[in-house]
């Protein structure tokens, strides 16, 4: 696993997430900027890169051309140097840009044009971080942009995993509105601040709810993934509430980053170290559930910090719960780094004939 992109990049992302609340305690000239950069581009960017590199072998049919350990070292170095030189763009151009190019070039060489938009995301994140140094106001916009990415990627990943579970159980495919229609509604809702935009956001939330509900009865791993995707619901609800002045803007920002981005990343990254058996779906460990609960708890505490008279206490609780969540995740992930990488990494094997009445069935009962 230590030579696999998911092993390296998910571990680094979780480590940066655990450190994120405490950046404010460092003697930095601009701790707010450091917090934003480490959260969105360190934690979020590394997790996204790890997911894309994990999927690339299936896209291109070839192993990744560069050792993930090398790229992970470059990405980690870019974060450390950015803390030392917070106002400079050269750490991203010198260290993070090569990682983004190595992610995109294999997809171009394989002529997988349908995967190019997703493969370009790390490159766009480098560009966005450079732009953030010039326009600090982007700090409030970038969480919304990442939530759109989660909406789209999750809107493909969640139905894909649930459809596979349905095939294993011999169930029919569930028809749902097309993803592109939901994306159009989401974009209208985010760009239009009036009644039409609000209704469009509500419709987009209903689409997320439909996708999430289907996965609840299709195995515990899909249940966790559906809960992670459902983290979009409080995030988008916070967008509506902030739009009408019901909550401060920072409630929206942290609902999208902690409750949405954090929950979805954990739900996907946890699949790497879930329990596996021959004839059943992968099963989350207890530590995975604890980590997901801690993430949602930290998002709630962070929201209360903006509206409560006990803001310092709520901030302390939020930061402690958030860090604890990723430390719990790392306790399972680090143990797996020296073990063989399972295949497929994010899902169970596809046996020739699935035997059993339910994906949560006890493997010992299966012939």
XYZ file of C-alpha atoms in Angstrom:
367
model
C 0.000 0.000 0.000
C 2.877 2.373 0.640
C 3.651 2.259 -3.093
C 0.028 2.887 -4.078
C -1.317 6.440 -4.686
C -4.248 5.897 -2.313
C -1.937 4.664 0.423
C 0.421 7.641 0.210
C -1.904 10.510 -0.675
C -4.783 9.564 1.630
C -2.317 9.258 4.520
C -0.797 12.677 3.779
C -4.240 14.248 3.366
C -5.397 12.856 6.713
C -2.213 14.051 8.437
C -2.739 17.580 7.108
C -6.386 17.461 8.145
C -5.405 16.510 11.694
C -2.972 19.441 11.862
C -5.360 21.924 10.235
C -7.128 23.379 13.327
C -3.849 24.127 15.060
C -2.228 26.201 12.311
C -3.638 29.227 14.149
C -1.226 28.542 17.013
C 1.890 28.809 14.819
C 3.829 32.092 14.682
C 2.749 32.921 11.125
C 2.276 36.344 9.570
C -1.089 35.320 8.096
C -2.476 32.229 9.863
C -5.863 32.636 8.161
C -4.301 32.311 4.704
C -2.222 29.349 5.874
C -5.355 27.693 7.276
C -7.238 28.134 4.004
C -4.371 26.870 1.875
C -3.640 23.845 4.048
C -7.327 22.942 4.218
C -8.427 23.369 0.617
C -5.224 22.613 -1.274
C -3.338 20.479 1.253
C -6.033 18.253 2.703
C -8.559 18.545 -0.132
C -6.061 18.687 -2.987
C -4.056 15.665 -1.853
C -7.186 13.580 -1.260
C -8.522 14.457 -4.716
C -5.165 13.676 -6.322
C -4.999 10.305 -4.562
C -8.478 9.391 -5.800
C -7.707 10.387 -9.402
C -4.409 8.479 -9.455
C -6.168 5.427 -8.027
C -8.722 5.556 -10.842
C -6.124 6.154 -13.563
C -5.066 2.515 -13.908
C -8.632 1.609 -14.825
C -8.796 4.544 -17.244
C -5.475 3.971 -19.026
C -4.810 0.260 -18.476
C -1.272 1.113 -17.352
C 0.418 1.515 -13.970
C 1.110 5.027 -12.799
C 4.347 6.218 -14.495
C 5.970 7.800 -11.420
C 6.331 6.403 -7.920
C 3.566 7.768 -5.672
C 6.189 8.120 -2.944
C 8.059 10.650 -5.100
C 4.933 12.611 -5.949
C 3.764 12.439 -2.345
C 7.104 13.855 -1.195
C 6.777 16.726 -3.695
C 3.205 17.457 -2.607
C 4.122 17.341 1.077
C 7.143 19.576 0.492
C 4.958 22.123 -1.301
C 2.779 22.393 1.814
C 5.731 22.842 4.165
C 7.417 25.439 1.953
C 4.126 27.298 1.541
C 3.987 27.746 5.319
C 7.489 29.237 5.280
C 6.790 31.488 2.286
C 3.050 32.230 2.568
C 2.981 35.112 0.085
C 4.975 33.379 -2.689
C 3.630 31.355 -5.598
C 6.877 29.563 -6.483
C 6.339 26.620 -4.047
C 3.232 25.605 -5.994
C 4.865 26.143 -9.386
C 8.039 24.304 -8.442
C 6.616 21.463 -6.327
C 2.826 21.121 -6.733
C 2.634 21.808 -10.486
C 4.747 18.762 -11.469
C 2.433 16.529 -9.431
C -0.605 17.935 -11.258
C 1.058 17.445 -14.649
C 2.045 13.853 -13.871
C -1.606 13.187 -13.034
C -2.962 14.660 -16.265
C -0.372 13.564 -18.860
C -1.054 9.770 -18.678
C -4.745 10.412 -19.345
C -3.870 12.537 -22.378
C -1.448 9.918 -23.680
C -4.120 7.230 -23.333
C -6.553 9.509 -25.223
C -9.192 9.151 -22.530
C -10.769 12.474 -23.417
C -13.818 11.728 -21.282
C -11.594 11.615 -18.179
C -9.581 14.750 -18.961
C -11.894 17.158 -17.038
C -11.432 15.199 -13.804
C -7.709 14.681 -14.430
C -7.341 18.455 -14.830
C -8.674 19.180 -11.337
C -5.251 19.072 -9.587
C -3.930 21.483 -12.217
C -6.891 23.798 -11.631
C -6.241 23.652 -7.892
C -2.656 24.849 -8.441
C -3.990 27.714 -10.541
C -6.629 28.540 -7.921
C -4.026 28.643 -5.150
C -1.880 31.048 -7.159
C -4.946 33.218 -7.787
C -5.800 33.130 -4.075
C -2.528 34.899 -3.304
C -3.626 37.733 -5.588
C -7.305 37.840 -4.618
C -7.967 36.855 -1.022
C -11.734 37.062 -1.575
C -11.524 33.714 -3.363
C -11.250 32.075 0.060
C -15.020 32.344 0.411
C -15.748 31.122 -3.126
C -13.445 28.110 -3.338
C -15.429 25.949 -0.859
C -18.471 26.370 -3.099
C -16.421 25.327 -6.144
C -15.183 22.213 -4.335
C -18.745 21.365 -3.311
C -19.688 21.435 -7.001
C -16.851 18.998 -7.704
C -18.082 16.716 -4.905
C -21.625 16.957 -6.262
C -20.467 15.810 -9.710
C -17.933 13.156 -8.705
C -20.131 11.803 -5.922
C -23.074 11.836 -8.308
C -21.175 9.344 -10.449
C -19.431 7.333 -7.735
C -22.395 6.698 -5.429
C -24.776 5.405 -8.155
C -21.933 3.299 -9.573
C -21.276 1.502 -6.295
C -24.958 1.100 -5.479
C -25.679 -0.250 -8.966
C -22.959 -2.874 -8.485
C -24.486 -3.835 -5.135
C -27.875 -4.174 -6.790
C -26.402 -6.496 -9.422
C -24.878 -8.653 -6.692
C -28.280 -8.931 -5.040
C -30.121 -9.560 -8.276
C -32.088 -6.342 -7.925
C -33.158 -4.193 -10.846
C -31.526 -0.887 -11.674
C -33.040 2.135 -9.979
C -33.986 4.919 -12.340
C -33.083 8.421 -11.223
C -32.877 11.813 -12.934
C -29.749 12.287 -15.031
C -26.718 13.806 -13.340
C -26.322 16.612 -15.851
C -29.839 17.822 -15.059
C -28.991 17.936 -11.350
C -25.745 19.809 -12.096
C -27.670 22.407 -14.108
C -30.031 22.898 -11.181
C -27.101 23.215 -8.789
C -25.378 25.844 -10.931
C -28.598 27.854 -11.294
C -29.066 27.669 -7.540
C -25.544 28.882 -6.816
C -25.524 31.683 -9.397
C -29.040 33.027 -8.807
C -29.542 34.475 -5.339
C -33.296 34.925 -5.740
C -36.334 32.686 -5.442
C -35.547 30.747 -8.627
C -32.037 29.983 -7.409
C -33.318 28.867 -4.029
C -35.835 26.507 -5.623
C -33.089 25.129 -7.876
C -30.873 24.462 -4.842
C -33.736 22.665 -3.121
C -34.203 20.504 -6.231
C -30.461 19.722 -6.283
C -30.662 18.728 -2.599
C -33.566 16.402 -3.389
C -31.407 14.739 -6.046
C -28.598 14.192 -3.512
C -31.146 12.780 -1.079
C -32.450 10.354 -3.716
C -28.939 9.057 -4.463
C -28.097 8.741 -0.782
C -31.263 6.946 0.309
C -30.738 4.179 -2.254
C -27.372 3.231 -0.764
C -28.591 2.871 2.820
C -29.940 -0.637 2.303
C -27.153 -1.900 0.054
C -24.401 -2.726 2.499
C -22.566 -0.854 5.209
C -19.850 0.488 2.922
C -22.478 1.972 0.617
C -24.315 3.286 3.668
C -21.186 5.138 4.744
C -20.608 6.434 1.219
C -24.214 7.618 1.043
C -23.844 9.401 4.389
C -20.706 11.094 3.114
C -22.499 12.256 -0.036
C -25.450 13.373 2.068
C -23.018 15.783 3.737
C -23.870 18.035 0.795
C -27.335 18.574 2.248
C -26.357 20.658 5.331
C -23.723 22.403 3.216
C -26.206 23.524 0.568
C -28.759 24.330 3.251
C -26.158 26.601 4.853
C -25.707 28.333 1.483
C -29.425 29.137 1.442
C -29.425 30.258 5.079
C -26.390 32.515 4.581
C -27.957 33.970 1.455
C -30.941 35.201 3.468
C -28.842 36.364 6.403
C -30.001 33.624 8.757
C -26.451 32.477 9.565
C -22.999 34.083 9.190
C -21.048 33.386 6.016
C -18.457 31.343 7.922
C -21.172 28.830 8.828
C -21.597 28.186 5.108
C -17.838 27.953 4.554
C -17.247 25.389 7.285
C -20.404 23.410 6.516
C -19.073 22.935 2.973
C -15.481 22.213 3.970
C -15.931 20.164 7.149
C -19.382 18.611 6.780
C -19.308 18.143 2.992
C -15.691 17.809 1.859
C -14.480 16.134 5.046
C -17.276 13.565 5.188
C -17.048 12.627 1.501
C -13.265 12.266 1.546
C -13.432 10.073 4.641
C -16.183 7.886 3.171
C -14.115 7.195 0.038
C -10.676 6.954 1.661
C -11.967 4.526 4.311
C -12.856 1.984 1.621
C -9.136 1.291 1.191
C -8.863 -0.312 4.653
C -12.353 -1.735 5.114
C -12.801 -5.394 6.056
C -12.917 -7.780 3.106
C -14.199 -11.310 2.600
C -14.726 -13.518 -0.398
C -18.452 -13.248 -1.030
C -19.670 -10.044 0.587
C -19.321 -6.332 0.145
C -16.505 -4.590 2.005
C -17.404 -3.626 5.568
C -16.392 -0.431 7.422
C -14.441 -0.870 10.616
C -15.755 0.626 13.840
C -12.984 3.194 13.630
C -14.347 4.364 10.283
C -17.778 4.969 11.805
C -16.251 6.753 14.794
C -14.254 9.000 12.462
C -17.316 9.884 10.383
C -19.317 10.708 13.513
C -16.500 12.900 14.822
C -16.386 14.803 11.529
C -20.097 15.573 11.610
C -19.807 16.528 15.281
C -16.924 18.893 14.536
C -18.921 20.586 11.762
C -21.837 21.173 14.147
C -19.520 22.568 16.836
C -17.855 24.866 14.294
C -21.244 26.230 13.233
C -22.163 26.896 16.863
C -18.905 28.822 17.251
C -20.281 31.464 14.865
C -23.606 31.927 16.623
C -22.831 31.068 20.242
C -21.597 33.277 23.044
C -19.133 30.505 23.924
C -17.194 30.792 20.672
C -13.715 29.920 22.055
C -15.022 26.763 23.704
C -16.922 25.731 20.563
C -13.814 26.326 18.449
C -11.760 24.163 20.774
C -14.362 21.385 20.642
C -14.629 21.613 16.859
C -10.876 21.471 16.339
C -10.430 18.602 18.790
C -13.206 16.507 17.225
C -11.916 17.184 13.704
C -8.340 16.200 14.543
C -9.518 13.153 16.483
C -11.504 11.988 13.447
C -8.452 11.939 11.200
C -6.206 10.435 13.845
C -8.731 7.597 14.200
C -8.751 7.212 10.408
C -4.947 7.157 10.342
C -4.863 4.456 13.026
C -6.374 2.076 10.471
C -4.764 3.514 7.348
C -1.158 3.561 8.576
C -1.386 -0.097 9.661
C -2.269 -1.021 6.072
C 0.622 0.826 4.422
C 3.029 -2.118 4.734
C 0.424 -4.674 3.597
C -0.421 -5.683 0.017
C -2.833 -3.371 -1.764
C -6.186 -5.134 -2.293
C -7.749 -5.276 -5.741
C -10.053 -3.645 -6.518
C -9.000 -1.043 -3.994
C -12.273 0.823 -3.415
C -14.758 -2.033 -3.770
C -15.157 -5.766 -3.265
C -14.206 -8.447 -5.775
C -16.796 -9.410 -8.331
C -17.337 -13.164 -7.902
C -18.693 -15.174 -10.812
C -21.883 -15.805 -8.905
C -22.863 -13.898 -5.789
C -24.345 -16.196 -3.148
C -26.407 -14.789 -0.294
C -29.585 -12.939 0.412
C -28.093 -9.672 1.652
C -24.791 -7.879 1.227
C -24.523 -7.582 4.994
C -24.773 -11.345 5.416
C -22.265 -13.076 7.640
C -19.488 -14.515 5.400
C -19.354 -17.633 7.589
C -22.880 -18.537 6.523
C -22.079 -18.427 2.828
C -21.059 -21.651 1.031
